PDB file of C-alpha atoms in Angstrom:
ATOM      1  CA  UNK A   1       0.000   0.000   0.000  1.00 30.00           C
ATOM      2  CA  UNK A   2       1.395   3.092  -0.800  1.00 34.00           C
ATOM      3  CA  UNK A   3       0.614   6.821   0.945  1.00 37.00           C
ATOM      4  CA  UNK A   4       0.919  10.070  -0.657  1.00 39.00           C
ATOM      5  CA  UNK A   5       3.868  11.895  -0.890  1.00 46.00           C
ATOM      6  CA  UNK A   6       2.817  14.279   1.219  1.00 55.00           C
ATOM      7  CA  UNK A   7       2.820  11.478   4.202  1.00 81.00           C
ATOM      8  CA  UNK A   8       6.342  10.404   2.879  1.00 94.00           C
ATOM      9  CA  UNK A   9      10.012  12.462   4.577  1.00 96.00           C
ATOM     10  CA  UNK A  10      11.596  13.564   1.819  1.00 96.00           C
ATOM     11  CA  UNK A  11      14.491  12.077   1.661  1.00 98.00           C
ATOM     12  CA  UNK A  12      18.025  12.104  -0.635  1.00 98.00           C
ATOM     13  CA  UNK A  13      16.336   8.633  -2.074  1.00 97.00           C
ATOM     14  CA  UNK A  14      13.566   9.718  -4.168  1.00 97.00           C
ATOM     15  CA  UNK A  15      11.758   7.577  -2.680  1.00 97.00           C
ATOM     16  CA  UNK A  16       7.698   8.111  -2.151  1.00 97.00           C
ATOM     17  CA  UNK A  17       6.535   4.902  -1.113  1.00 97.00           C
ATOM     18  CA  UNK A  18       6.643   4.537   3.199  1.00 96.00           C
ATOM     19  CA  UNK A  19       7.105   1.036   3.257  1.00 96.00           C
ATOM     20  CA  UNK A  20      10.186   1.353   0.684  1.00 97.00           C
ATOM     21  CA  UNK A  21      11.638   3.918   2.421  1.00 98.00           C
ATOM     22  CA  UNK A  22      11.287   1.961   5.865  1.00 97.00           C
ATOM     23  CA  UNK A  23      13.229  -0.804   4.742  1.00 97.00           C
ATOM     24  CA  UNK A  24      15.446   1.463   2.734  1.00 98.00           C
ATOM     25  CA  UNK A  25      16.520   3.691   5.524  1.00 98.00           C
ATOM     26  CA  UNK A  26      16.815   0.529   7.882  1.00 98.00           C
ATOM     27  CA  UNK A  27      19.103  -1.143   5.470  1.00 98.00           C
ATOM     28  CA  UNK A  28      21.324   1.641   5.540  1.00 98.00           C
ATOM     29  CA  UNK A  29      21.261   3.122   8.432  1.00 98.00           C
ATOM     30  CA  UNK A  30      22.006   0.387  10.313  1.00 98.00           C
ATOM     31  CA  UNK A  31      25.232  -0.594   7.714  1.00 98.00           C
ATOM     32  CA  UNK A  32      26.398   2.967   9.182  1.00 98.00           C
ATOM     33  CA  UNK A  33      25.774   1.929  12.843  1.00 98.00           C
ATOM     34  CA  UNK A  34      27.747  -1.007  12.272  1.00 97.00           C
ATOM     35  CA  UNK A  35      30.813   1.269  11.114  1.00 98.00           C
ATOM     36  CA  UNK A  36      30.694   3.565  14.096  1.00 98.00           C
ATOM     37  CA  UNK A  37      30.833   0.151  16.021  1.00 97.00           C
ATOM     38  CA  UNK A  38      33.680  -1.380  13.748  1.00 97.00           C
ATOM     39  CA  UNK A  39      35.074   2.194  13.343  1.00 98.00           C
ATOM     40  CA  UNK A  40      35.142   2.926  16.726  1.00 97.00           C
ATOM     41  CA  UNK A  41      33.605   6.314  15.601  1.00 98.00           C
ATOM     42  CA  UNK A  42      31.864   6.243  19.243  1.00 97.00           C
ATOM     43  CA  UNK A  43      34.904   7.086  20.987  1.00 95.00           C
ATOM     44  CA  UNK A  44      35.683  10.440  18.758  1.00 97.00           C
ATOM     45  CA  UNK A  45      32.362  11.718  19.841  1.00 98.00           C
ATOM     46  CA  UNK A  46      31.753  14.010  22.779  1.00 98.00           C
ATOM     47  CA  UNK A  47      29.801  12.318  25.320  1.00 98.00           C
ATOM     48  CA  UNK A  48      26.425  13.377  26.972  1.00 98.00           C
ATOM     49  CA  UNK A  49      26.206  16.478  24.340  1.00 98.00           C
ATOM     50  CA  UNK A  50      23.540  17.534  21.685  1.00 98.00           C
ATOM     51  CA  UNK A  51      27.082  17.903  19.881  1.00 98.00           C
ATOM     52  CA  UNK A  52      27.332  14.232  20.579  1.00 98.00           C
ATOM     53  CA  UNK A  53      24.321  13.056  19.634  1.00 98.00           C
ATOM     54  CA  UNK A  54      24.242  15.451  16.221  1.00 98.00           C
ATOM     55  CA  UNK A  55      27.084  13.614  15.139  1.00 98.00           C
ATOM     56  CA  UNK A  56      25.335   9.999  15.958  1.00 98.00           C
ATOM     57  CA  UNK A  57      22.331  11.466  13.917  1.00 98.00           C
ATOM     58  CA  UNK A  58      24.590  12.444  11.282  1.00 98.00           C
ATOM     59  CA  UNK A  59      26.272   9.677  10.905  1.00 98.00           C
ATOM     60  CA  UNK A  60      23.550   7.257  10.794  1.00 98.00           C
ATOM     61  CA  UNK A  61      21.041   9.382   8.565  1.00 98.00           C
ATOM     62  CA  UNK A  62      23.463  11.133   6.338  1.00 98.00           C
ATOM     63  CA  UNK A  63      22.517   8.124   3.467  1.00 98.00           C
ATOM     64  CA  UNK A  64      19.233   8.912   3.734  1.00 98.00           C
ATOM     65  CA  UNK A  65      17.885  12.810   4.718  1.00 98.00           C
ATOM     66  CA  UNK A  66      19.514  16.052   4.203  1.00 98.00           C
ATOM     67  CA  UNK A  67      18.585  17.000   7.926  1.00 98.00           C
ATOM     68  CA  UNK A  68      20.532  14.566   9.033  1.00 98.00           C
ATOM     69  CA  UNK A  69      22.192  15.927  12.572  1.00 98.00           C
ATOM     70  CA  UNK A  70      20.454  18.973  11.921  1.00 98.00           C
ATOM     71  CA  UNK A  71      17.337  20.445  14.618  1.00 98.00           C
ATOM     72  CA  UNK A  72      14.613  20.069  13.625  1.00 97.00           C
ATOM     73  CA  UNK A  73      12.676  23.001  12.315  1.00 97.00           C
ATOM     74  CA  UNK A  74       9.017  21.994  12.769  1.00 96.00           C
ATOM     75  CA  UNK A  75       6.578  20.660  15.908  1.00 96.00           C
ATOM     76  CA  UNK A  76       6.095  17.164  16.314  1.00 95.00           C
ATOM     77  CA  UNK A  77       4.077  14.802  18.210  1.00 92.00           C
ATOM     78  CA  UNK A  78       3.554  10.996  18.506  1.00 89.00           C
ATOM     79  CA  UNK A  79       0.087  10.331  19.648  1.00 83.00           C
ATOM     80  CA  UNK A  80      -0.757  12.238  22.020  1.00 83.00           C
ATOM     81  CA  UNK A  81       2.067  13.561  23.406  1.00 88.00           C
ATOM     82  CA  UNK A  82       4.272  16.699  21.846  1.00 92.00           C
ATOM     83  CA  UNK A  83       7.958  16.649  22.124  1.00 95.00           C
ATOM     84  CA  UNK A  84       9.732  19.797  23.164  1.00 95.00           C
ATOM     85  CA  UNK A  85       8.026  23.194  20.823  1.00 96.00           C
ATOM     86  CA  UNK A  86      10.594  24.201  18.369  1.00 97.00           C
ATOM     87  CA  UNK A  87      10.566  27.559  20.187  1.00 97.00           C
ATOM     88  CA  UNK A  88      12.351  26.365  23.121  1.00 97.00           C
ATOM     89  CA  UNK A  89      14.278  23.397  21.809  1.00 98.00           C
ATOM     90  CA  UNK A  90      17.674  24.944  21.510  1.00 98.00           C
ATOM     91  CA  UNK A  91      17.465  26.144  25.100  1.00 98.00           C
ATOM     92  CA  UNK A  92      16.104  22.968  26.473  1.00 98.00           C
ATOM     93  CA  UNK A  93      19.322  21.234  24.200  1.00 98.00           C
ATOM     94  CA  UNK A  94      21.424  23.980  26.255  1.00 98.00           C
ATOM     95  CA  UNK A  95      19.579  22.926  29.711  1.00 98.00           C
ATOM     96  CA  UNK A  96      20.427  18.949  28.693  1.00 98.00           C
ATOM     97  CA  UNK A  97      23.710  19.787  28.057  1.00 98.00           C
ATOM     98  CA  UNK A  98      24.057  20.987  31.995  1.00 98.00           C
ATOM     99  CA  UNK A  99      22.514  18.067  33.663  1.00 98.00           C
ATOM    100  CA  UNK A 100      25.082  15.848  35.782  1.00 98.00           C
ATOM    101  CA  UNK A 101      26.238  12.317  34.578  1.00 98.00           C
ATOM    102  CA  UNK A 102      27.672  11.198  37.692  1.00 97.00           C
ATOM    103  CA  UNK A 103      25.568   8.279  38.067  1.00 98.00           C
ATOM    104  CA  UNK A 104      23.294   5.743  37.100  1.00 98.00           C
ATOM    105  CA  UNK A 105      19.761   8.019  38.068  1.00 98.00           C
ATOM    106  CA  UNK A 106      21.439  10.940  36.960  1.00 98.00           C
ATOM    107  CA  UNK A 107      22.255   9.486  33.110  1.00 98.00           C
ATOM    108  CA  UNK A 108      18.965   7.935  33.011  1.00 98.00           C
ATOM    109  CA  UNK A 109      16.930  11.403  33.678  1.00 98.00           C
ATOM    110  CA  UNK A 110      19.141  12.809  31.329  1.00 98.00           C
ATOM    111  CA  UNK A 111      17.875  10.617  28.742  1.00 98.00           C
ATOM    112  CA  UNK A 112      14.614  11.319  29.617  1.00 98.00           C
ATOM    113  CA  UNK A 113      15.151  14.911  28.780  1.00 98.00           C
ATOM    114  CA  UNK A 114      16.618  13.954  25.327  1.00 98.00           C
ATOM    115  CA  UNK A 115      13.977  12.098  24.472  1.00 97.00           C
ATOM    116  CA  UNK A 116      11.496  14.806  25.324  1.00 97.00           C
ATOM    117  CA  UNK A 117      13.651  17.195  23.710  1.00 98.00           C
ATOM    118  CA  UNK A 118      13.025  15.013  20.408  1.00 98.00           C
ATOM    119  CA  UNK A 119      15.776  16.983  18.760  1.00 98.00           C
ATOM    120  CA  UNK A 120      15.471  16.136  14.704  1.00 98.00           C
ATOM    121  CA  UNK A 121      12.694  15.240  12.021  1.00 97.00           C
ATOM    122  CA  UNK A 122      13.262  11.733  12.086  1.00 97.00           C
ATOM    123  CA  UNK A 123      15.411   8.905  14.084  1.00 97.00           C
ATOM    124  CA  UNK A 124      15.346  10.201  17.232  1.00 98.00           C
ATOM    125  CA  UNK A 125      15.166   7.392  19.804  1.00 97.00           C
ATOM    126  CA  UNK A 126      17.720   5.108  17.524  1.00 98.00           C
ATOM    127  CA  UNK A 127      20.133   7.902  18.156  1.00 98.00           C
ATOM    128  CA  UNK A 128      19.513   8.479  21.276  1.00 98.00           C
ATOM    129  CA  UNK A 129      19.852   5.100  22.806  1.00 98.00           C
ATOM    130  CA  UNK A 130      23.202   4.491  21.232  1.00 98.00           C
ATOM    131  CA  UNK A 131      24.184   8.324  22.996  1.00 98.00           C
ATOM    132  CA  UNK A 132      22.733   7.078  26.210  1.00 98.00           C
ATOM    133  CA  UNK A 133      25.065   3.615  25.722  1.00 98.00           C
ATOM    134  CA  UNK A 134      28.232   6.098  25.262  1.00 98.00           C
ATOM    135  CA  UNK A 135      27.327   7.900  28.684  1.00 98.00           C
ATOM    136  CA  UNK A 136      26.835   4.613  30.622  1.00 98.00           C
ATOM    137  CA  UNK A 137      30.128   3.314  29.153  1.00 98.00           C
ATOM    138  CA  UNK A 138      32.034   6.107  29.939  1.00 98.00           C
ATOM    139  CA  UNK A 139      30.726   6.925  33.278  1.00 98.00           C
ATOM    140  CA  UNK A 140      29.773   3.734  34.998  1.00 98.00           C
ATOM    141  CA  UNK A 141      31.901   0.895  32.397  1.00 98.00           C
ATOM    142  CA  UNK A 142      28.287  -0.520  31.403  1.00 98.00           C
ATOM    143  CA  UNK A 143      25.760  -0.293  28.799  1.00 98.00           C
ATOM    144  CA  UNK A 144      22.218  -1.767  28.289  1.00 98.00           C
ATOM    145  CA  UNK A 145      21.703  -4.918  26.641  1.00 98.00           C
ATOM    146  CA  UNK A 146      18.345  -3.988  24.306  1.00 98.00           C
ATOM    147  CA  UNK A 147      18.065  -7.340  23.534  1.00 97.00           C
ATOM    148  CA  UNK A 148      16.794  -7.963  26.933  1.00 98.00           C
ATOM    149  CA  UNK A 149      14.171  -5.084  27.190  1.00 98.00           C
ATOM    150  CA  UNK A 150      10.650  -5.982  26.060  1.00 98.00           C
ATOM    151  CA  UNK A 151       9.685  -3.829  23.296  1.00 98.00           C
ATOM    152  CA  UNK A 152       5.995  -2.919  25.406  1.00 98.00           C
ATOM    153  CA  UNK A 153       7.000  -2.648  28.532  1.00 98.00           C
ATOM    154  CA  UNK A 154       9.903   0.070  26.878  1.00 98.00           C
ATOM    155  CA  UNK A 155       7.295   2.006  25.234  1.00 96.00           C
ATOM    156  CA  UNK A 156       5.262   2.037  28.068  1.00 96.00           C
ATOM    157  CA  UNK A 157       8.296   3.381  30.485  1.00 97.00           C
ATOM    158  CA  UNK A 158       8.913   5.693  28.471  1.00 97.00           C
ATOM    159  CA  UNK A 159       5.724   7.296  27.875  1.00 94.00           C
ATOM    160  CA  UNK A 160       5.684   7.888  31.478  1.00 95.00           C
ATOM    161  CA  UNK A 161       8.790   9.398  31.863  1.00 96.00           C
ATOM    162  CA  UNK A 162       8.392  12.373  31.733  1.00 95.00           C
ATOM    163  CA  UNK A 163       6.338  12.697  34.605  1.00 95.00           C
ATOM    164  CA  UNK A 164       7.536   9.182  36.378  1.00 95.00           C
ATOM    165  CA  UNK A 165      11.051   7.628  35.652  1.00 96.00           C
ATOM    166  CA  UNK A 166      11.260   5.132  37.788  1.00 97.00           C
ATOM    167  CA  UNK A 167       9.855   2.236  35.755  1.00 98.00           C
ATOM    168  CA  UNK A 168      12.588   3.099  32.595  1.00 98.00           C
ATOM    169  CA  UNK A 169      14.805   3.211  35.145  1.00 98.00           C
ATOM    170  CA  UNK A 170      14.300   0.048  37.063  1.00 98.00           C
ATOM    171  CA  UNK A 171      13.447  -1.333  33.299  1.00 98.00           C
ATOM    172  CA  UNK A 172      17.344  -0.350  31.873  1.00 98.00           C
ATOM    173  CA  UNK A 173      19.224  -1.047  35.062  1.00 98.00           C
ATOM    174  CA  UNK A 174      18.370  -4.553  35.009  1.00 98.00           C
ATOM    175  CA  UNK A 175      19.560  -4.702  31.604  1.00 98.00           C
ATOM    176  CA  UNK A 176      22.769  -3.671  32.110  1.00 98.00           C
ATOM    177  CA  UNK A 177      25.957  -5.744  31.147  1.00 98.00           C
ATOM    178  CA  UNK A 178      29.481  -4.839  31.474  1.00 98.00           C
ATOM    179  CA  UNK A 179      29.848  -6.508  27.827  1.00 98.00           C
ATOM    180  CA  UNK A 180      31.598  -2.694  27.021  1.00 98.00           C
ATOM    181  CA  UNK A 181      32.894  -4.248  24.251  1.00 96.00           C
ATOM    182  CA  UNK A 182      30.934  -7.247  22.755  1.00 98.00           C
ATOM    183  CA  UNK A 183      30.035  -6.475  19.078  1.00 97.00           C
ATOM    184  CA  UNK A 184      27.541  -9.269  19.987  1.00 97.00           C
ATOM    185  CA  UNK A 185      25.699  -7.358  22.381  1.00 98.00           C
ATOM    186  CA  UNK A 186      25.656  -4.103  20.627  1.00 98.00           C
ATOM    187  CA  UNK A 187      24.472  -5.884  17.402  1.00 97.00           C
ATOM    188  CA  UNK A 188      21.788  -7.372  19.357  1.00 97.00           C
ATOM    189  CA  UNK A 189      20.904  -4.275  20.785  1.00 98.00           C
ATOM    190  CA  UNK A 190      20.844  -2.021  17.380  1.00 98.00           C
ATOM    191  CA  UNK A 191      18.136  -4.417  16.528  1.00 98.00           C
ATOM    192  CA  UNK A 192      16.014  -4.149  19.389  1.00 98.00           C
ATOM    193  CA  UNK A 193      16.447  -0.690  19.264  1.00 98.00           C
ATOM    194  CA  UNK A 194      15.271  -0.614  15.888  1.00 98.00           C
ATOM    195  CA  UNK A 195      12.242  -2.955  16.499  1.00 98.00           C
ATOM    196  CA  UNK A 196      10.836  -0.710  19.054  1.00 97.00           C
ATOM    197  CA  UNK A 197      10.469   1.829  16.478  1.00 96.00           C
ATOM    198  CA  UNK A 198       9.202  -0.822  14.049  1.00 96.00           C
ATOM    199  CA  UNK A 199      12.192  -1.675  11.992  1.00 97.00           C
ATOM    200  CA  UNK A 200      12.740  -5.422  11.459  1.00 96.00           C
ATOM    201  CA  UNK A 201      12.901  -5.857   7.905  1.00 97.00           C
ATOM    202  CA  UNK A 202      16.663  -6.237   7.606  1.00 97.00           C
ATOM    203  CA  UNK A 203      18.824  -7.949  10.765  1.00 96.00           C
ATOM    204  CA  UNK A 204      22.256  -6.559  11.196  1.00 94.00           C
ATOM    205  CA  UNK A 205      23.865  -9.567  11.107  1.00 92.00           C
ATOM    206  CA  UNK A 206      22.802 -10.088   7.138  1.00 89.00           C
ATOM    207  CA  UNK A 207      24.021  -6.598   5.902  1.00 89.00           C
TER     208      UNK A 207
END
């Protein structure tokens, strides 16, 4: 089934169809988070920044969008609930940028804010998990294993974050593994991360 082309991103693709560009923009994107993996691109990035998690954006999205690891311009909104108003974004970004890393609670609240924040067009919560793995590594020598967080009950956490973070936090720190450095795990993990936004066309491990 194909939408218009008004419900369709544009994108550097040409393409107009939704469910081609899905699988398109998995395909690839997830080729480029292998190579910041394999690359060790990760470690070149600044850590617990919008500057940080630009570059992820970039990096990942730059096959695909123009705006990759560029703010977003316009308002957006997933059911019900409307991410930070382009009005305020950069100095909510700025605010982000501020917030202590020190420890577990800390990173994970954080994150929250990121997420709220809801910084570009497209990909935000692929990005941002993979920035939230590069503060937990860094700071406490762990990082979640996706692979072991139910896709519903992360959804649900996090659409109660904002006002309750205790159940993405209890959620997360019972995933966490001090595999810092298993391609296995972080393979494992891209996926999941990608099937909670609805991804699952292509796994990583047949690019």
């Amino acid at each position: 089934m194909k939408k218009s082309v008004s419900n369709v991103l544009e994108n550097k693709l040409g393409i107009y169809d939704s469910i081609e560009l899905a699988h398109t923009e998995e395909r690839l994107t997830k080729k480029r988070a292998l190579e910041l993996y394999d690359n060790k691109l990760l470690d070149s990035f600044s850590v617990g920044t919008f500057e940080g998690l630009q570059a992820i954006h970039k990096y990942l999205f730059q096959d695909v969008y123009d705006f990759a690891g560029i703010m977003r311009t316009v308002n957006i909104a997933k059911g019900n609930f409307r991410f930070a108003p382009v009005l305020y974004l950069s100095e909510a970004l700025s605010n982000i940028d501020k917030m202590p890393q020190d420890s577990f609670d800390h990173i994970i609240e954080k994150y929250v804010e990121m997420n709220v924040a809801h910084p570009f067009r497209e990909g935000n919560g692929r990005s941002t998990r993979i920035w939230l793995d590069c503060i937990l590594k860094k700071e406490l020598g762990k990082v979640v294993d996706w692979s072991r967080v139910d896709k519903e009950d992360y959804l649900f956490a996090m659409e109660r974050s904002p006002v309750r973070s205790k159940e993405i936090k209890s959620l997360l720190q019972e995933a966490l593994t001090d595999k810092i450095n298993d391609r296995q795990v972080y393979m494992k993990g891209i996926d999941a991360s990608y099937g909670y936004e609805g991804y699952s066309a292509w796994p990583i491990e047949k690019l």
